[in-house]
mmCIF file with all atom_site columns, N, CA and C in Angstrom:
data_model
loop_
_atom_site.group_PDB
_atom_site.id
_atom_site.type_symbol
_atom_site.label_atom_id
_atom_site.label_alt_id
_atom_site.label_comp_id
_atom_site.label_asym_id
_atom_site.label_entity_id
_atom_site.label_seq_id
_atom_site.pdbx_PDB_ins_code
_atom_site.Cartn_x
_atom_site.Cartn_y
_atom_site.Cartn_z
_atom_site.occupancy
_atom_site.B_iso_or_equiv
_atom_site.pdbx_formal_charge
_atom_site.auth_seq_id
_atom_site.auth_comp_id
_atom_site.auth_asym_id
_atom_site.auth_atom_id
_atom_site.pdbx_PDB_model_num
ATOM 1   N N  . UNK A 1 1  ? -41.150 -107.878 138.087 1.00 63.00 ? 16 UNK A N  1
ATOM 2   C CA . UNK A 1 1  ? -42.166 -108.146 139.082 1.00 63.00 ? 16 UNK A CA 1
ATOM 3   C C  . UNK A 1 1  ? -42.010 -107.204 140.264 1.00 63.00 ? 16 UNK A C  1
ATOM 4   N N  . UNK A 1 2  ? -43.210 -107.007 141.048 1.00 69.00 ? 17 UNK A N  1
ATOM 5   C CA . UNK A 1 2  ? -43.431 -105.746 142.003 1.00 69.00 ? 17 UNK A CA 1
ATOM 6   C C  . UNK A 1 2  ? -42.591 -106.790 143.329 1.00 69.00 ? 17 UNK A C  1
ATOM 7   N N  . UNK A 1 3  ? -41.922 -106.528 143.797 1.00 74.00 ? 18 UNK A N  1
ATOM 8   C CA . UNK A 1 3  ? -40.895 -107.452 145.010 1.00 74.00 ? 18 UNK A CA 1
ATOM 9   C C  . UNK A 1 3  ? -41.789 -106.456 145.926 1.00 74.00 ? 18 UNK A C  1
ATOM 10  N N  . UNK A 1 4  ? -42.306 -107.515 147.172 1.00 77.00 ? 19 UNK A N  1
ATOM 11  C CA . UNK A 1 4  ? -43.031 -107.382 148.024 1.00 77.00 ? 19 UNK A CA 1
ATOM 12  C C  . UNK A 1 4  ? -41.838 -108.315 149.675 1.00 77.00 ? 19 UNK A C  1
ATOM 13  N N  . UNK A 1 5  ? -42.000 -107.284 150.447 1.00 85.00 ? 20 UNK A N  1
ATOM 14  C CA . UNK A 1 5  ? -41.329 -107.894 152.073 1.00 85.00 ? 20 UNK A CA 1
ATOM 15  C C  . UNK A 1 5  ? -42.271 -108.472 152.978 1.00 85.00 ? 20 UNK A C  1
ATOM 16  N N  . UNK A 1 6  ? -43.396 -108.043 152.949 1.00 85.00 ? 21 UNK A N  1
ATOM 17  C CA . UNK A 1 6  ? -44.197 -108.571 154.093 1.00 85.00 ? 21 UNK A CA 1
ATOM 18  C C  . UNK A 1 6  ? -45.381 -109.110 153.009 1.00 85.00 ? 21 UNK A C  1
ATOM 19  N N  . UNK A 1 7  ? -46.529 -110.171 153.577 1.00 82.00 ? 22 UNK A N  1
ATOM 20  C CA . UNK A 1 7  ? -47.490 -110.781 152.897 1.00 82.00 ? 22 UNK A CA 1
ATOM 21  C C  . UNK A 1 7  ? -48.746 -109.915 152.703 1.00 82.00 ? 22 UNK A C  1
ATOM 22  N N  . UNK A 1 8  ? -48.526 -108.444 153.582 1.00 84.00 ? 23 UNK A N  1
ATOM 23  C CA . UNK A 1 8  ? -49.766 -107.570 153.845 1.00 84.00 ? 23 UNK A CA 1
ATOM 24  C C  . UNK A 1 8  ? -49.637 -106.358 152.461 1.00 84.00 ? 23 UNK A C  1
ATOM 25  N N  . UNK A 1 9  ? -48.346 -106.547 152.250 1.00 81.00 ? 24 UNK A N  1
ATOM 26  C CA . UNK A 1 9  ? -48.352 -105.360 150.825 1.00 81.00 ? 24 UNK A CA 1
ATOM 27  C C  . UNK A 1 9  ? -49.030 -106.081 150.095 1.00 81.00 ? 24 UNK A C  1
ATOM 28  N N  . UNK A 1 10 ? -49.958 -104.855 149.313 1.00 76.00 ? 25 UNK A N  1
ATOM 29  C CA . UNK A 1 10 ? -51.043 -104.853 148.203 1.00 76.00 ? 25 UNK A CA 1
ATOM 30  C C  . UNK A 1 10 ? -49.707 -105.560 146.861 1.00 76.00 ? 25 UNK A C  1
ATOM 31  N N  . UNK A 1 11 ? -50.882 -106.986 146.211 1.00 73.00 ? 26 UNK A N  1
ATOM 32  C CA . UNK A 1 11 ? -50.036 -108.003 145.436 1.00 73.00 ? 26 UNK A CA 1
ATOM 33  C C  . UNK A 1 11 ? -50.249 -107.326 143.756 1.00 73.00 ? 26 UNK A C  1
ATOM 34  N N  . UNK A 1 12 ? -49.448 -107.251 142.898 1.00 72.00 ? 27 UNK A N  1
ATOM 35  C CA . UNK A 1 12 ? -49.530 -107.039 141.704 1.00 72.00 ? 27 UNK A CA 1
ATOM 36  C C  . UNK A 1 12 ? -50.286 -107.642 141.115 1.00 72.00 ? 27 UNK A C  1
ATOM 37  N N  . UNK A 1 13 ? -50.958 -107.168 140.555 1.00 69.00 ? 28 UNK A N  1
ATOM 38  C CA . UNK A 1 13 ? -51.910 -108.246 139.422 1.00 69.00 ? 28 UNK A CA 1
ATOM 39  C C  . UNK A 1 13 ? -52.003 -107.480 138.048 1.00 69.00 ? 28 UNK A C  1
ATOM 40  N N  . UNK A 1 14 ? -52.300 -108.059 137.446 1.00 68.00 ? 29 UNK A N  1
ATOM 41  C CA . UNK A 1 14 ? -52.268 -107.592 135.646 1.00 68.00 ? 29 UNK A CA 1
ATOM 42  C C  . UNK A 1 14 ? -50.995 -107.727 135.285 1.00 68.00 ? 29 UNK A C  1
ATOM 43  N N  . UNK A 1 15 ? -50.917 -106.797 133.693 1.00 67.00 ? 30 UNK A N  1
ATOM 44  C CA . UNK A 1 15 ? -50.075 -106.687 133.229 1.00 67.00 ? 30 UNK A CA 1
ATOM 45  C C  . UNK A 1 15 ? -49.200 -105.454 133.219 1.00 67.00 ? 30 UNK A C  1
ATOM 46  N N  . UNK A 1 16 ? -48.176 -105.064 133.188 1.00 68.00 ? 31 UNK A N  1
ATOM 47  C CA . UNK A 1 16 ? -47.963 -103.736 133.336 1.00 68.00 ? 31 UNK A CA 1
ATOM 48  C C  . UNK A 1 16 ? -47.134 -103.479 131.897 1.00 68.00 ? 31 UNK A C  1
ATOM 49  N N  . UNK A 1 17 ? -47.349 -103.963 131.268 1.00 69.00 ? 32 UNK A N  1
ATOM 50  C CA . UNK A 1 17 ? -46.930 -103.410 129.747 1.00 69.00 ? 32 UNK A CA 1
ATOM 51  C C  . UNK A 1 17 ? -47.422 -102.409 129.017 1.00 69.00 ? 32 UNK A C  1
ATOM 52  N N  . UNK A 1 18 ? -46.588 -101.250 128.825 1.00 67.00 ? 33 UNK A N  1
ATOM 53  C CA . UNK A 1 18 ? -47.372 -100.106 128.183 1.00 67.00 ? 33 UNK A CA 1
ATOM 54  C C  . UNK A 1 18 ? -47.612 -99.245  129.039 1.00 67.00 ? 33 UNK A C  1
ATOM 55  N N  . UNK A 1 19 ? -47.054 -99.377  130.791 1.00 74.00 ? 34 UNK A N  1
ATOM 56  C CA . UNK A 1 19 ? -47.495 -98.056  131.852 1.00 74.00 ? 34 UNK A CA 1
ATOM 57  C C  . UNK A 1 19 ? -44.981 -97.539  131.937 1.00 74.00 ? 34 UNK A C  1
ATOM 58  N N  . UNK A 1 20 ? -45.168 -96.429  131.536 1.00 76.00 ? 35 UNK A N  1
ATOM 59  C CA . UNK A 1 20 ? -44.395 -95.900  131.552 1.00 76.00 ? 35 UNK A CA 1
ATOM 60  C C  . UNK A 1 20 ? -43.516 -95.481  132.611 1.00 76.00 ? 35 UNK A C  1
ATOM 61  N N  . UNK A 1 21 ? -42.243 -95.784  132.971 1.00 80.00 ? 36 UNK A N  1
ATOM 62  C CA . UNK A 1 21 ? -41.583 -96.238  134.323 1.00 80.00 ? 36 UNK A CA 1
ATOM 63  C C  . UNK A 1 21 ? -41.559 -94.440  134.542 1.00 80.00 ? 36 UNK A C  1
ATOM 64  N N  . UNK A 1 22 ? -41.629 -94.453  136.302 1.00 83.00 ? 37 UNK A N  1
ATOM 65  C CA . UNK A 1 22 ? -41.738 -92.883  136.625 1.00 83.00 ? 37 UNK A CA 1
ATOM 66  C C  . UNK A 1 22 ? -39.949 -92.345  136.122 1.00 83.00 ? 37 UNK A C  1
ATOM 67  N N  . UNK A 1 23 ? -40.466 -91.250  136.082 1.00 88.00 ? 38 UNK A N  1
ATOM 68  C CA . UNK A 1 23 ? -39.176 -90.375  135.861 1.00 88.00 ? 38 UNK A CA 1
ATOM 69  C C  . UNK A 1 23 ? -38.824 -89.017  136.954 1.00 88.00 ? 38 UNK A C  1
ATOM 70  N N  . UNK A 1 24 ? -37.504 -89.428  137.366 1.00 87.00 ? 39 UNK A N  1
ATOM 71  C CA . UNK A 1 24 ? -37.586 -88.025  138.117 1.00 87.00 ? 39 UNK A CA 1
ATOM 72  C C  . UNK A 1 24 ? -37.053 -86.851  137.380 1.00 87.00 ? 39 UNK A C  1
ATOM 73  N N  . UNK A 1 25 ? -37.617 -85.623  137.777 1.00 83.00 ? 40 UNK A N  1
ATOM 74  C CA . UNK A 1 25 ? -36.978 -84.725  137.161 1.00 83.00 ? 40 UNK A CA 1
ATOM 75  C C  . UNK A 1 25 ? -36.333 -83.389  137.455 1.00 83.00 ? 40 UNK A C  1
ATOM 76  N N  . UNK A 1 26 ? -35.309 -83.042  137.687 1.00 79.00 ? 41 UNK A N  1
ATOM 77  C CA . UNK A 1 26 ? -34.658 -82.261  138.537 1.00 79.00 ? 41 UNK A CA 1
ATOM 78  C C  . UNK A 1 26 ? -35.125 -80.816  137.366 1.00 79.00 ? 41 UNK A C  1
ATOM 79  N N  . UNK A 1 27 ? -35.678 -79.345  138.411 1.00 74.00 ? 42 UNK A N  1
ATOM 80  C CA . UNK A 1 27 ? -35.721 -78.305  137.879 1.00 74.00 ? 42 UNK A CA 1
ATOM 81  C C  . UNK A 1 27 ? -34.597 -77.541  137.731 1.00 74.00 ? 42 UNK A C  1
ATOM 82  N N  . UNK A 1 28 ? -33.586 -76.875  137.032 1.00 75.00 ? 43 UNK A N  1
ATOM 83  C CA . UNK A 1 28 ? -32.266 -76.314  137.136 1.00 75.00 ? 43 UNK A CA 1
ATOM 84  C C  . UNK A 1 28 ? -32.525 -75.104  136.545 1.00 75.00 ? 43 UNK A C  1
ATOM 85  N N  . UNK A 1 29 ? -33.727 -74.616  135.871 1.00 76.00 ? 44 UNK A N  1
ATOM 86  C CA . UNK A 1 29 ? -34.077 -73.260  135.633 1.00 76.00 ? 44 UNK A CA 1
ATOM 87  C C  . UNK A 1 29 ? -34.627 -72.139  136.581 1.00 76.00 ? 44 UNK A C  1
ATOM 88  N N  . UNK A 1 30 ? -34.862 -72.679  137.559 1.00 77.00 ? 45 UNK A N  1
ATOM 89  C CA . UNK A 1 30 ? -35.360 -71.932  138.509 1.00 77.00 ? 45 UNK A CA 1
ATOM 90  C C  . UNK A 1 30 ? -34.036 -71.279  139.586 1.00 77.00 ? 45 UNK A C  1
ATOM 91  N N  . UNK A 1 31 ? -34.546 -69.723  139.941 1.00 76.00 ? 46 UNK A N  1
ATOM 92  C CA . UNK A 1 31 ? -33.415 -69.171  140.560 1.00 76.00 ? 46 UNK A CA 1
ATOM 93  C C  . UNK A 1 31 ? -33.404 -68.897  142.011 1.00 76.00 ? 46 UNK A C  1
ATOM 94  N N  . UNK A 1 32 ? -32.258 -69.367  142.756 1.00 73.00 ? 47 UNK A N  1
ATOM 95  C CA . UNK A 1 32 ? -32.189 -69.564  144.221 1.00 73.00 ? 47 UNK A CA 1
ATOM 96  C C  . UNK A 1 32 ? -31.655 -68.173  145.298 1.00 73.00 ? 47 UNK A C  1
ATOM 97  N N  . UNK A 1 33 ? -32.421 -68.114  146.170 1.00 77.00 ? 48 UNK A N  1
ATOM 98  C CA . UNK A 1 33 ? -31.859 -67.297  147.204 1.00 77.00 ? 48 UNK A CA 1
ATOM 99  C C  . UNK A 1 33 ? -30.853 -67.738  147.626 1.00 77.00 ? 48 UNK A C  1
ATOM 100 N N  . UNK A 1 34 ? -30.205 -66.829  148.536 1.00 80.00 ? 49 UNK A N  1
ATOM 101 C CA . UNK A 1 34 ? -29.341 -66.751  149.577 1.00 80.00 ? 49 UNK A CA 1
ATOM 102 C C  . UNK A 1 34 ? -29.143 -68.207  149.902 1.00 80.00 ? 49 UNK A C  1
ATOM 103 N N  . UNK A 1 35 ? -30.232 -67.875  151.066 1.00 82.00 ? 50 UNK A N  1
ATOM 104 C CA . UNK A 1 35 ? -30.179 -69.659  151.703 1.00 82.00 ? 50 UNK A CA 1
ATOM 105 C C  . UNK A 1 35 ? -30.417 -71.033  150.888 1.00 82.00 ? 50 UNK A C  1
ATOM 106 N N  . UNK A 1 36 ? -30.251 -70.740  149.186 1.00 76.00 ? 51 UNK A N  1
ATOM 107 C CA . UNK A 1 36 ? -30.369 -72.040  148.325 1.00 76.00 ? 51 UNK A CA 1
ATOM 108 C C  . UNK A 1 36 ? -31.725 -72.380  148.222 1.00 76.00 ? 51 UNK A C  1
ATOM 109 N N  . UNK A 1 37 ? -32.707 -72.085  149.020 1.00 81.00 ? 52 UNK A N  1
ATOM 110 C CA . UNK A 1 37 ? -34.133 -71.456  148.326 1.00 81.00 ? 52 UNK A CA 1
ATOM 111 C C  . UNK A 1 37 ? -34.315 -71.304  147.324 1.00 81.00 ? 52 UNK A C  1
ATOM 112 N N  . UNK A 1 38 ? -35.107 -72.429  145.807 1.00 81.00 ? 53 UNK A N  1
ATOM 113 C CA . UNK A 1 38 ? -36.186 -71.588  145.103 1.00 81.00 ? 53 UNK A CA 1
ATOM 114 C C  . UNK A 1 38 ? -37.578 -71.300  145.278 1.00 81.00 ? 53 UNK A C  1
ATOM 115 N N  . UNK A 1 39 ? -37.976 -71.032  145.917 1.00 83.00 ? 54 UNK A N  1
ATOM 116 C CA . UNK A 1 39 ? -39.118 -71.533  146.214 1.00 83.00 ? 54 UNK A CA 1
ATOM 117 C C  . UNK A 1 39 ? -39.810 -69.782  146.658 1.00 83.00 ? 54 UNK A C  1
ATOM 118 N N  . UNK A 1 40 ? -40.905 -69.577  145.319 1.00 84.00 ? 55 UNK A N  1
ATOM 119 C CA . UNK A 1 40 ? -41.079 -68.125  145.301 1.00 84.00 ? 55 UNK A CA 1
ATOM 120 C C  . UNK A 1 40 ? -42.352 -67.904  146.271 1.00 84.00 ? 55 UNK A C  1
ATOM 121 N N  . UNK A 1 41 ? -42.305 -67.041  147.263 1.00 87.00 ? 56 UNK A N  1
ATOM 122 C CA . UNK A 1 41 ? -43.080 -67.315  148.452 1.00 87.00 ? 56 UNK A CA 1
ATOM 123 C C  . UNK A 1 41 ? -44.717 -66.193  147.516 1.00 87.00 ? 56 UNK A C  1
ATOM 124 N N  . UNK A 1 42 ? -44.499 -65.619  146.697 1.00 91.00 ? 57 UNK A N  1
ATOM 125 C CA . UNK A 1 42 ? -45.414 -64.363  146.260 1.00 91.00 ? 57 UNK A CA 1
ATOM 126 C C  . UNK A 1 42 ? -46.098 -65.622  145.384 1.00 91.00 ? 57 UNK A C  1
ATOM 127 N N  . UNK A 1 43 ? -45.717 -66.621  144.122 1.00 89.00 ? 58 UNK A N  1
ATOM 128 C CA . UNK A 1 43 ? -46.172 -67.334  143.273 1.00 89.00 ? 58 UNK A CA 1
ATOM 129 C C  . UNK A 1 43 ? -46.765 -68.331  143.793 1.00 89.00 ? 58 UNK A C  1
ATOM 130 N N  . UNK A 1 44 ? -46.698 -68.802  145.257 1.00 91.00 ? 59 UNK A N  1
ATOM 131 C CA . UNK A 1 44 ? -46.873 -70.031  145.897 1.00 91.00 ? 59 UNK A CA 1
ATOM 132 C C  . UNK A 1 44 ? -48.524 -69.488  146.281 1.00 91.00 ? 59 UNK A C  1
ATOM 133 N N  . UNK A 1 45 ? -48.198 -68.242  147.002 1.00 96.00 ? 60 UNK A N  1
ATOM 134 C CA . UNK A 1 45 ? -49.562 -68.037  148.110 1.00 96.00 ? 60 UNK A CA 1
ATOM 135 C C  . UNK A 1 45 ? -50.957 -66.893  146.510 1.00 96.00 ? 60 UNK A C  1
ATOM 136 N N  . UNK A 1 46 ? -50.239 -67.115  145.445 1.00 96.00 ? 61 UNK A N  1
ATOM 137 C CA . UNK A 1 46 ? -51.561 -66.630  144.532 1.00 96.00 ? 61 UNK A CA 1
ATOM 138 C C  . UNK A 1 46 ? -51.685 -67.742  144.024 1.00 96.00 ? 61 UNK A C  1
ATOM 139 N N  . UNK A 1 47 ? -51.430 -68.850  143.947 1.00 95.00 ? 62 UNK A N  1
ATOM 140 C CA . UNK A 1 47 ? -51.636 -70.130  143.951 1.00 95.00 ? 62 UNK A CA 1
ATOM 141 C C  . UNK A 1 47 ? -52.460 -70.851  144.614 1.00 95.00 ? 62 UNK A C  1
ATOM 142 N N  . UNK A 1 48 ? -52.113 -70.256  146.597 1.00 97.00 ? 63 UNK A N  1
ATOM 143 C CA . UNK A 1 48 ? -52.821 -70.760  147.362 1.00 97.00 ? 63 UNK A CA 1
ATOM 144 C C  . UNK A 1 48 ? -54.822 -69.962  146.989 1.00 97.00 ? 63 UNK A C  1
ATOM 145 N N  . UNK A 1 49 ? -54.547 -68.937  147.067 1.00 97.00 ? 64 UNK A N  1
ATOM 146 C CA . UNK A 1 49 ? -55.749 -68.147  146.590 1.00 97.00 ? 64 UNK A CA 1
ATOM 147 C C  . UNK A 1 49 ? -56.426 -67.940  145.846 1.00 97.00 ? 64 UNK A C  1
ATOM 148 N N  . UNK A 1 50 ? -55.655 -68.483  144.515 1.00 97.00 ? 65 UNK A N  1
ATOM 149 C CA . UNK A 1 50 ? -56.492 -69.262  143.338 1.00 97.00 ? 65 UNK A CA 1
ATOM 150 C C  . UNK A 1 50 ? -57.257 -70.710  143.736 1.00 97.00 ? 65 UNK A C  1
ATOM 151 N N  . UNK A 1 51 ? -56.721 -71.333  144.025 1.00 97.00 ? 66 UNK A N  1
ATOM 152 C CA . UNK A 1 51 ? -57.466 -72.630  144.696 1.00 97.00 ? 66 UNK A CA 1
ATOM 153 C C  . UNK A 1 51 ? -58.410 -72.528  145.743 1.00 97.00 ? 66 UNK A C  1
ATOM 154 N N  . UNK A 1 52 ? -57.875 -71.722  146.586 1.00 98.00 ? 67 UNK A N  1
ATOM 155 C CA . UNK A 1 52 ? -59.112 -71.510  147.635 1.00 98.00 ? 67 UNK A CA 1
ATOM 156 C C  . UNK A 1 52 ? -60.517 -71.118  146.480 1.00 98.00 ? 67 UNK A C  1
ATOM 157 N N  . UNK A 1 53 ? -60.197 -69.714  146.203 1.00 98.00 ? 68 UNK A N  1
ATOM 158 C CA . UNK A 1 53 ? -61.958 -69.390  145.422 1.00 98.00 ? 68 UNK A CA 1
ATOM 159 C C  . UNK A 1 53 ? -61.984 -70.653  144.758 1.00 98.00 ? 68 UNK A C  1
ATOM 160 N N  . UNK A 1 54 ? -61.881 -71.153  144.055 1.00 97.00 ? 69 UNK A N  1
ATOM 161 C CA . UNK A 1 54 ? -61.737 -72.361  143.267 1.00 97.00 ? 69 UNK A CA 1
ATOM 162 C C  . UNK A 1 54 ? -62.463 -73.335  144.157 1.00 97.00 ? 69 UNK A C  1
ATOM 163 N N  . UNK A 1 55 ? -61.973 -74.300  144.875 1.00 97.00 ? 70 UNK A N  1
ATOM 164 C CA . UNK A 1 55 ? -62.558 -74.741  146.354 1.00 97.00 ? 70 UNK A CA 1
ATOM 165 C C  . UNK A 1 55 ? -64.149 -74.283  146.975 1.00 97.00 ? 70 UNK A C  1
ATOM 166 N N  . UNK A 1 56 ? -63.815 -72.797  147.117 1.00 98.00 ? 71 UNK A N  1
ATOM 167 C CA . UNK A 1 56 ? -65.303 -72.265  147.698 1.00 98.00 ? 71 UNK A CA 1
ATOM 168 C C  . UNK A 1 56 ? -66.361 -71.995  146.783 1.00 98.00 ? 71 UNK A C  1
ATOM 169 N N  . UNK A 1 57 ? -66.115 -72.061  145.850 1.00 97.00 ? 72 UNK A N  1
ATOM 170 C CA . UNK A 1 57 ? -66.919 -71.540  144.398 1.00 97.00 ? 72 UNK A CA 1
ATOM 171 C C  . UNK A 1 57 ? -67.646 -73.210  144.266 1.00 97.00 ? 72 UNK A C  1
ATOM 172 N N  . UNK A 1 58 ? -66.758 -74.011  143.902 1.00 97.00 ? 73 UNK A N  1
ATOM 173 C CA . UNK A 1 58 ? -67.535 -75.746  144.114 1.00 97.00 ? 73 UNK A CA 1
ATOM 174 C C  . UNK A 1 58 ? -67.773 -75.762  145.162 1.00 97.00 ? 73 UNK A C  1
ATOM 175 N N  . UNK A 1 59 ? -67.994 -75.554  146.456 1.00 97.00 ? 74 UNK A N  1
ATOM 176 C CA . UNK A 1 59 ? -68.436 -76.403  147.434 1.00 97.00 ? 74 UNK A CA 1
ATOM 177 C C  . UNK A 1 59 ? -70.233 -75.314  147.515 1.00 97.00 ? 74 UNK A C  1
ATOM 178 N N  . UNK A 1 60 ? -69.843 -74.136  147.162 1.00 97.00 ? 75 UNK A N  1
ATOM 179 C CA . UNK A 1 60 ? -70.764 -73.265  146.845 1.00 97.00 ? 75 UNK A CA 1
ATOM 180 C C  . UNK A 1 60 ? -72.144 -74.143  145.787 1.00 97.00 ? 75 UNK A C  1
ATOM 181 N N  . UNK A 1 61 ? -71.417 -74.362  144.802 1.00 97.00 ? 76 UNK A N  1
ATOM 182 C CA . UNK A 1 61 ? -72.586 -75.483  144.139 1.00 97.00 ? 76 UNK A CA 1
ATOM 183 C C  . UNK A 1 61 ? -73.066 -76.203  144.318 1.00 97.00 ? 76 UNK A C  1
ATOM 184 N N  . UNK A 1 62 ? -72.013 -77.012  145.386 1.00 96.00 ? 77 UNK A N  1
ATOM 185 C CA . UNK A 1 62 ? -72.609 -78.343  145.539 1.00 96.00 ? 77 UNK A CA 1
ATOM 186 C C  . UNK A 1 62 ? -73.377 -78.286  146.871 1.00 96.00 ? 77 UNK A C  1
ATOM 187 N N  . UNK A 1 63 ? -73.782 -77.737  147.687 1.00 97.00 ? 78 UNK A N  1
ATOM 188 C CA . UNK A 1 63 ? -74.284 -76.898  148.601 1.00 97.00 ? 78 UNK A CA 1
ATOM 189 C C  . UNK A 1 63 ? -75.623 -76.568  148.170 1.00 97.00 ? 78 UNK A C  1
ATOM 190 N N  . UNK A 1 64 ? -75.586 -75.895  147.521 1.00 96.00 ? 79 UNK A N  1
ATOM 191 C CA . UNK A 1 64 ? -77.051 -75.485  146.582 1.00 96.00 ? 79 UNK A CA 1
ATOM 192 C C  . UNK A 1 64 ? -77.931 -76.701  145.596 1.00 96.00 ? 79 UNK A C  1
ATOM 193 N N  . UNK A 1 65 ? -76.530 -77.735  145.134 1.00 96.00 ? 80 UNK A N  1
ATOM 194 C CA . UNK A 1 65 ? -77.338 -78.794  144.390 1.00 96.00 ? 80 UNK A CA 1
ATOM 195 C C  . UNK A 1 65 ? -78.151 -79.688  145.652 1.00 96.00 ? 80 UNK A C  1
ATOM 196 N N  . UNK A 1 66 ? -77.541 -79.823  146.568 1.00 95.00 ? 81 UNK A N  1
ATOM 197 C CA . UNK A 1 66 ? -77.634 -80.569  147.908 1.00 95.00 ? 81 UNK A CA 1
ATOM 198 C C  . UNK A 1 66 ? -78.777 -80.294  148.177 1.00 95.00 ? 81 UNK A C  1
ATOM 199 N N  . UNK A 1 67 ? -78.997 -78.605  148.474 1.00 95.00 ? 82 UNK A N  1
ATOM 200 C CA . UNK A 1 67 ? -80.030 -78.330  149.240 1.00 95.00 ? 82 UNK A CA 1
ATOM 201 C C  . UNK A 1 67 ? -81.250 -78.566  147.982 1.00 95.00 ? 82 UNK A C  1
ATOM 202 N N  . UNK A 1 68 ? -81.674 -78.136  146.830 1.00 93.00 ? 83 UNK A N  1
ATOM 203 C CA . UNK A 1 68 ? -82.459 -78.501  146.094 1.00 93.00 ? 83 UNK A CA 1
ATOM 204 C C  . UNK A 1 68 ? -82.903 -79.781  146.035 1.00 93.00 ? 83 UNK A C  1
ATOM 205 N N  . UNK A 1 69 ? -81.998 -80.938  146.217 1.00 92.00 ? 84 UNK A N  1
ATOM 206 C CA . UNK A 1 69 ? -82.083 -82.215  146.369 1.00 92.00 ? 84 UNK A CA 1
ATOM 207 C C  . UNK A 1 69 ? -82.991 -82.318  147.951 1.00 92.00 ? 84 UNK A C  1
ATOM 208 N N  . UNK A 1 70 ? -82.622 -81.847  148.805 1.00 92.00 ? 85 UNK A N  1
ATOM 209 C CA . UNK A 1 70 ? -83.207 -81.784  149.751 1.00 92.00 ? 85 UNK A CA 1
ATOM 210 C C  . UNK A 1 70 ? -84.438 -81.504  150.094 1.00 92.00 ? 85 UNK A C  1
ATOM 211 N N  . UNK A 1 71 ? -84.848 -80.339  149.456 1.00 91.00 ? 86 UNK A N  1
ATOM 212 C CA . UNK A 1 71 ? -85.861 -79.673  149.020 1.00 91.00 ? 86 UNK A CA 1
ATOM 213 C C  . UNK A 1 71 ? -87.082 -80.594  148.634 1.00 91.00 ? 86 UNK A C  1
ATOM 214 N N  . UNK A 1 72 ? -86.065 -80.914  147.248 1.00 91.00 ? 87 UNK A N  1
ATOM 215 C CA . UNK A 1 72 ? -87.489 -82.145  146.534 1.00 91.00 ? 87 UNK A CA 1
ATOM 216 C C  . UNK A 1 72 ? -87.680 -83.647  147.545 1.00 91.00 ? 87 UNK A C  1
ATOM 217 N N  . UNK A 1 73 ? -87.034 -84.281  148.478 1.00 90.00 ? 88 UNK A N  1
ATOM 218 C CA . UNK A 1 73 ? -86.871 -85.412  149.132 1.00 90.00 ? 88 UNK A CA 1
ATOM 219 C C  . UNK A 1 73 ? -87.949 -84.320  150.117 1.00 90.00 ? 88 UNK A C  1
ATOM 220 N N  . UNK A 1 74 ? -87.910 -84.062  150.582 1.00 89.00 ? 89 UNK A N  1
ATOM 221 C CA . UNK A 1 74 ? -88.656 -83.490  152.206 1.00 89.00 ? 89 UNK A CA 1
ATOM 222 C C  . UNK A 1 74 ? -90.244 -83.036  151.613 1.00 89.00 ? 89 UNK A C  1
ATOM 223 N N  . UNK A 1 75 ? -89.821 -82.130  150.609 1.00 88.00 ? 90 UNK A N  1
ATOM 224 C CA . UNK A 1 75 ? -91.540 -81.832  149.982 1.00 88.00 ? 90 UNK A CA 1
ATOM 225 C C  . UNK A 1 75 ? -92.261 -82.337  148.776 1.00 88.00 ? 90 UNK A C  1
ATOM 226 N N  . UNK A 1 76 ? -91.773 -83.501  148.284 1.00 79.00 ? 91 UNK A N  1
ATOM 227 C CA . UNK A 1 76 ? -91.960 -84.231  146.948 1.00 79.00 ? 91 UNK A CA 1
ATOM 228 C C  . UNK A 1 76 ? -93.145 -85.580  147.331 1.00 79.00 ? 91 UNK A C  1
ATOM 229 N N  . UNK A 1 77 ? -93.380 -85.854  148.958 1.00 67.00 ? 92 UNK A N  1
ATOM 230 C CA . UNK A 1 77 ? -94.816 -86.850  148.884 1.00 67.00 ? 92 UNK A CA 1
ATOM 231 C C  . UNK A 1 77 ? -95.461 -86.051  149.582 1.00 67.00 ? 92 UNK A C  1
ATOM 232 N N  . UNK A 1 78 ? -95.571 -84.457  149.237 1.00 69.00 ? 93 UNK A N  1
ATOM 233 C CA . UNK A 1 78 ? -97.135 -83.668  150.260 1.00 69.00 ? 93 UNK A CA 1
ATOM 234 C C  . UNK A 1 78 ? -97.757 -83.827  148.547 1.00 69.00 ? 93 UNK A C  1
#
């Protein structure tokens, strides 16, 4: 059972049979700097820049679906 301290935490309900207990998982393949750093600053930020276009590319659509929607609502009872 989900052990709750105060009466305001969100209460368990259902069943939880069949949801798979989390697992942590430590990475030990990855290789560290100096300061014990893995953390590759070049793989992180083409990451960041993949997501951005990614990001602007959908909001790009949905922008255009918007405004078409708009379009037909404003000029759809002349």
């Amino acid at each position: 059972n989900l052990k709750t301290t105060d009466e305001d935490h969100i209460k368990m309900t259902g069943s939880t049979e069949g949801i798979a207990p989390a697992q942590v998982v430590k990475e030990t393949a990855t290789s560290f700097r100096n300061d014990g750093n893995n953390v590759d600053i070049d793989y992180e930020m083409a990451e960041l820049a993949k997501n951005n276009l990614y990001y602007n590319t959908l909001i790009g659509q949905l922008s255009s679906r918007f405004k078409i929607l708009n379009d037909v609502i404003e000029k759809g009872g002349r």
